[in-house]
Amino acid sequence: MDEEYGGGTALLEKFAACVGTTLAAKVPYHDLIRRSRLAGKTLFQMEGEGKAQCIEPYQRLARKILNGELEPRVPKPLGDREIFDTIGGWL
């Protein structure tokens, strides 16, 4: 779904690999998320199509944290040039 709407995580995954970490969760690109920010509400307070799809990644992440399933990693710092070289094409 993300790629269909111009989102996606390829750039984030590339950056995470460059600093020695991984993505803890992936949240879909969905209009309900945008509307929740505009309304000043959490996704859990919102109603509408796609709510279950939008909150599921947060619930999965919470379960991983509570169950100790996330491997702690400290990302290595990057200088400005390294950051630009990694994600500069997107900016």
Tab-separated table of N, CA and C in Angstrom:
chain	number	residue	atom	x	y	z
A	1	MET	N	0.823	-1.195	0.000
A	1	MET	CA	0.000	0.000	0.000
A	1	MET	C	0.863	1.252	0.000
A	2	ASP	N	1.968	1.260	0.733
A	2	ASP	CA	2.798	2.452	0.821
A	2	ASP	C	3.276	2.924	-0.548
A	3	GLU	N	3.772	1.991	-1.348
A	3	GLU	CA	4.290	2.364	-2.655
A	3	GLU	C	3.199	2.953	-3.530
A	4	GLU	N	1.996	2.456	-3.384
A	4	GLU	CA	0.862	2.937	-4.174
A	4	GLU	C	0.583	4.410	-3.909
A	5	TYR	N	0.834	4.866	-2.701
A	5	TYR	CA	0.536	6.242	-2.336
A	5	TYR	C	1.788	7.100	-2.185
A	6	GLY	N	2.909	6.663	-2.704
A	6	GLY	CA	4.110	7.469	-2.672
A	6	GLY	C	4.925	7.341	-1.402
A	7	GLY	N	4.582	6.405	-0.552
A	7	GLY	CA	5.338	6.221	0.682
A	7	GLY	C	6.413	5.184	0.489
A	8	GLY	N	6.517	4.284	1.406
A	8	GLY	CA	7.514	3.232	1.316
A	8	GLY	C	8.594	3.417	2.355
A	9	THR	N	9.356	2.380	2.567
A	9	THR	CA	10.368	2.417	3.610
A	9	THR	C	11.764	2.130	3.087
A	10	ALA	N	11.944	2.043	1.787
A	10	ALA	CA	13.251	1.689	1.227
A	10	ALA	C	14.337	2.654	1.687
A	11	LEU	N	14.059	3.943	1.671
A	11	LEU	CA	15.062	4.928	2.085
A	11	LEU	C	15.371	4.803	3.572
A	12	LEU	N	14.336	4.591	4.378
A	12	LEU	CA	14.556	4.417	5.819
A	12	LEU	C	15.361	3.153	6.101
A	13	GLU	N	15.064	2.085	5.376
A	13	GLU	CA	15.805	0.837	5.560
A	13	GLU	C	17.266	1.016	5.165
A	14	LYS	N	17.513	1.759	4.084
A	14	LYS	CA	18.882	2.041	3.648
A	14	LYS	C	19.627	2.831	4.723
A	15	PHE	N	18.985	3.844	5.272
A	15	PHE	CA	19.611	4.655	6.320
A	15	PHE	C	19.870	3.813	7.566
A	16	ALA	N	18.886	3.016	7.975
A	16	ALA	CA	19.048	2.167	9.165
A	16	ALA	C	20.225	1.210	8.987
A	17	ALA	N	20.347	0.612	7.810
A	17	ALA	CA	21.463	-0.297	7.556
A	17	ALA	C	22.798	0.443	7.626
A	18	CYS	N	22.809	1.672	7.139
A	18	CYS	CA	24.033	2.471	7.140
A	18	CYS	C	24.499	2.786	8.564
A	19	VAL	N	23.564	2.981	9.476
A	19	VAL	CA	23.938	3.301	10.862
A	19	VAL	C	23.946	2.075	11.763
A	20	GLY	N	23.693	0.901	11.199
A	20	GLY	CA	23.805	-0.330	11.964
A	20	GLY	C	22.603	-0.681	12.816
A	21	THR	N	21.414	-0.354	12.339
A	21	THR	CA	20.209	-0.697	13.090
A	21	THR	C	19.143	-1.188	12.110
A	22	THR	N	17.959	-1.433	12.606
A	22	THR	CA	16.841	-1.852	11.759
A	22	THR	C	15.606	-1.042	12.146
A	23	LEU	N	14.583	-1.104	11.320
A	23	LEU	CA	13.325	-0.438	11.633
A	23	LEU	C	12.561	-1.292	12.641
A	24	ALA	N	12.045	-0.659	13.674
A	24	ALA	CA	11.289	-1.385	14.693
A	24	ALA	C	9.870	-1.663	14.226
A	25	ALA	N	9.331	-0.813	13.351
A	25	ALA	CA	7.966	-0.990	12.865
A	25	ALA	C	7.800	-0.210	11.573
A	26	LYS	N	6.784	-0.570	10.811
A	26	LYS	CA	6.424	0.133	9.581
A	26	LYS	C	4.949	0.519	9.683
A	27	VAL	N	4.679	1.800	9.525
A	27	VAL	CA	3.325	2.326	9.623
A	27	VAL	C	2.843	2.650	8.214
A	28	PRO	N	1.631	2.251	7.846
A	28	PRO	CA	1.162	2.496	6.493
A	28	PRO	C	0.944	3.983	6.212
A	29	TYR	N	1.080	4.331	4.961
A	29	TYR	CA	0.769	5.679	4.502
A	29	TYR	C	-0.743	5.709	4.292
A	30	HIS	N	-1.457	6.357	5.190
A	30	HIS	CA	-2.924	6.333	5.138
A	30	HIS	C	-3.469	7.703	5.538
A	31	ASP	N	-4.527	8.127	4.897
A	31	ASP	CA	-5.100	9.443	5.167
A	31	ASP	C	-5.599	9.579	6.607
A	32	LEU	N	-5.995	8.504	7.239
A	32	LEU	CA	-6.467	8.576	8.623
A	32	LEU	C	-5.350	9.069	9.551
A	33	ILE	N	-4.123	8.701	9.244
A	33	ILE	CA	-2.991	9.157	10.054
A	33	ILE	C	-2.827	10.666	9.907
A	34	ARG	N	-2.912	11.158	8.697
A	34	ARG	CA	-2.820	12.599	8.454
A	34	ARG	C	-3.950	13.330	9.167
A	35	ARG	N	-5.163	12.804	9.060
A	35	ARG	CA	-6.310	13.453	9.696
A	35	ARG	C	-6.207	13.442	11.222
A	36	SER	N	-5.609	12.383	11.788
A	36	SER	CA	-5.466	12.339	13.243
A	36	SER	C	-4.523	13.437	13.724
A	37	ARG	N	-3.464	13.686	12.957
A	37	ARG	CA	-2.543	14.769	13.330
A	37	ARG	C	-3.242	16.121	13.247
A	38	LEU	N	-3.998	16.331	12.183
A	38	LEU	CA	-4.708	17.601	12.021
A	38	LEU	C	-5.744	17.815	13.124
A	39	ALA	N	-6.376	16.721	13.564
A	39	ALA	CA	-7.406	16.801	14.604
A	39	ALA	C	-6.795	16.854	16.007
A	40	GLY	N	-5.496	16.614	16.108
A	40	GLY	CA	-4.861	16.589	17.426
A	40	GLY	C	-5.290	15.390	18.250
A	41	LYS	N	-5.560	14.273	17.570
A	41	LYS	CA	-6.006	13.056	18.239
A	41	LYS	C	-5.051	11.912	17.932
A	42	THR	N	-5.059	10.924	18.796
A	42	THR	CA	-4.320	9.702	18.501
A	42	THR	C	-5.124	8.880	17.512
A	43	LEU	N	-4.469	7.932	16.883
A	43	LEU	CA	-5.193	7.038	15.968
A	43	LEU	C	-6.268	6.254	16.704
A	44	PHE	N	-6.029	5.962	17.969
A	44	PHE	CA	-6.981	5.185	18.745
A	44	PHE	C	-8.258	5.983	19.018
A	45	GLN	N	-8.177	7.306	18.977
A	45	GLN	CA	-9.352	8.160	19.182
A	45	GLN	C	-10.127	8.396	17.888
A	46	MET	N	-9.535	8.105	16.771
A	46	MET	CA	-10.154	8.375	15.471
A	46	MET	C	-11.145	7.277	15.092
A	47	GLU	N	-12.034	7.631	14.225
A	47	GLU	CA	-12.966	6.678	13.613
A	47	GLU	C	-12.795	6.798	12.106
A	48	GLY	N	-13.085	5.737	11.413
A	48	GLY	CA	-13.043	5.802	9.963
A	48	GLY	C	-12.423	4.576	9.340
A	49	GLU	N	-12.538	4.535	8.028
A	49	GLU	CA	-12.018	3.423	7.251
A	49	GLU	C	-10.502	3.331	7.411
A	50	GLY	N	-10.020	2.147	7.617
A	50	GLY	CA	-8.593	1.913	7.732
A	50	GLY	C	-8.041	2.002	9.140
A	51	LYS	N	-8.898	2.237	10.121
A	51	LYS	CA	-8.404	2.393	11.490
A	51	LYS	C	-7.643	1.149	11.953
A	52	ALA	N	-8.210	-0.008	11.750
A	52	ALA	CA	-7.546	-1.245	12.195
A	52	ALA	C	-6.190	-1.407	11.522
A	53	GLN	N	-6.115	-1.094	10.247
A	53	GLN	CA	-4.875	-1.184	9.488
A	53	GLN	C	-3.835	-0.200	10.030
A	54	CYS	N	-4.274	0.958	10.464
A	54	CYS	CA	-3.359	1.995	10.948
A	54	CYS	C	-2.854	1.730	12.360
A	55	ILE	N	-3.696	1.180	13.223
A	55	ILE	CA	-3.255	0.979	14.602
A	55	ILE	C	-2.521	-0.356	14.800
A	56	GLU	N	-2.693	-1.286	13.884
A	56	GLU	CA	-2.076	-2.605	14.032
A	56	GLU	C	-0.563	-2.545	14.174
A	57	PRO	N	0.165	-1.738	13.383
A	57	PRO	CA	1.629	-1.689	13.569
A	57	PRO	C	2.034	-1.195	14.953
A	58	TYR	N	1.277	-0.270	15.518
A	58	TYR	CA	1.578	0.231	16.861
A	58	TYR	C	1.321	-0.842	17.915
A	59	GLN	N	0.245	-1.605	17.730
A	59	GLN	CA	-0.041	-2.684	18.661
A	59	GLN	C	1.015	-3.783	18.576
A	60	ARG	N	1.458	-4.092	17.352
A	60	ARG	CA	2.499	-5.106	17.167
A	60	ARG	C	3.803	-4.640	17.810
A	61	LEU	N	4.145	-3.355	17.638
A	61	LEU	CA	5.354	-2.810	18.248
A	61	LEU	C	5.268	-2.865	19.776
A	62	ALA	N	4.113	-2.521	20.323
A	62	ALA	CA	3.929	-2.568	21.777
A	62	ALA	C	4.115	-3.997	22.300
A	63	ARG	N	3.571	-4.986	21.578
A	63	ARG	CA	3.748	-6.385	21.986
A	63	ARG	C	5.223	-6.778	21.964
A	64	LYS	N	5.943	-6.350	20.914
A	64	LYS	CA	7.371	-6.659	20.824
A	64	LYS	C	8.130	-6.064	22.009
A	65	ILE	N	7.811	-4.827	22.356
A	65	ILE	CA	8.481	-4.171	23.479
A	65	ILE	C	8.169	-4.894	24.776
A	66	LEU	N	6.882	-5.159	25.012
A	66	LEU	CA	6.474	-5.817	26.255
A	66	LEU	C	7.034	-7.224	26.383
A	67	ASN	N	7.199	-7.913	25.261
A	67	ASN	CA	7.704	-9.287	25.286
A	67	ASN	C	9.226	-9.355	25.180
A	68	GLY	N	9.886	-8.203	25.141
A	68	GLY	CA	11.341	-8.181	25.053
A	68	GLY	C	11.886	-8.721	23.748
A	69	GLU	N	11.134	-8.566	22.671
A	69	GLU	CA	11.531	-9.137	21.387
A	69	GLU	C	12.386	-8.208	20.534
A	70	LEU	N	12.579	-6.970	20.952
A	70	LEU	CA	13.396	-6.050	20.177
A	70	LEU	C	14.834	-6.120	20.646
A	71	GLU	N	15.734	-6.298	19.706
A	71	GLU	CA	17.155	-6.337	20.036
A	71	GLU	C	17.665	-4.901	20.138
A	72	PRO	N	18.166	-4.507	21.303
A	72	PRO	CA	18.655	-3.132	21.435
A	72	PRO	C	19.890	-2.905	20.561
A	73	ARG	N	19.884	-1.802	19.851
A	73	ARG	CA	21.020	-1.436	19.003
A	73	ARG	C	21.262	0.052	19.120
A	74	VAL	N	22.503	0.414	19.218
A	74	VAL	CA	22.872	1.825	19.261
A	74	VAL	C	23.395	2.182	17.871
A	75	PRO	N	22.691	3.059	17.160
A	75	PRO	CA	23.159	3.425	15.822
A	75	PRO	C	24.480	4.180	15.875
A	76	LYS	N	25.291	3.962	14.857
A	76	LYS	CA	26.542	4.706	14.802
A	76	LYS	C	26.252	6.106	14.254
A	77	PRO	N	26.885	7.122	14.809
A	77	PRO	CA	26.648	8.479	14.329
A	77	PRO	C	27.223	8.679	12.931
A	78	LEU	N	26.576	9.527	12.162
A	78	LEU	CA	27.055	9.871	10.825
A	78	LEU	C	27.307	11.372	10.753
A	79	GLY	N	28.290	11.734	9.992
A	79	GLY	CA	28.531	13.141	9.726
A	79	GLY	C	27.581	13.650	8.651
A	80	ASP	N	27.566	14.947	8.471
A	80	ASP	CA	26.666	15.551	7.478
A	80	ASP	C	26.867	14.963	6.092
A	81	ARG	N	28.113	14.796	5.665
A	81	ARG	CA	28.405	14.277	4.323
A	81	ARG	C	27.866	12.867	4.175
A	82	GLU	N	28.059	12.025	5.181
A	82	GLU	CA	27.562	10.644	5.117
A	82	GLU	C	26.040	10.610	5.049
A	83	ILE	N	25.392	11.466	5.821
A	83	ILE	CA	23.928	11.531	5.776
A	83	ILE	C	23.473	11.939	4.389
A	84	PHE	N	24.074	12.976	3.854
A	84	PHE	CA	23.690	13.442	2.526
A	84	PHE	C	23.932	12.371	1.479
A	85	ASP	N	25.081	11.694	1.565
A	85	ASP	CA	25.383	10.632	0.598
A	85	ASP	C	24.391	9.477	0.682
A	86	THR	N	23.859	9.233	1.886
A	86	THR	CA	22.930	8.126	2.081
A	86	THR	C	21.522	8.469	1.616
A	87	ILE	N	21.029	9.646	1.990
A	87	ILE	CA	19.644	9.995	1.674
A	87	ILE	C	19.504	11.260	0.824
A	88	GLY	N	20.614	11.808	0.373
A	88	GLY	CA	20.597	13.063	-0.362
A	88	GLY	C	19.757	13.048	-1.625
A	89	GLY	N	19.681	11.926	-2.299
A	89	GLY	CA	18.891	11.855	-3.527
A	89	GLY	C	17.404	12.051	-3.302
A	90	TRP	N	16.967	11.824	-2.066
A	90	TRP	CA	15.555	11.947	-1.759
A	90	TRP	C	15.170	13.378	-1.466
A	91	LEU	N	16.093	14.153	-0.899
A	91	LEU	CA	15.787	15.507	-0.460
A	91	LEU	C	15.566	16.457	-1.602
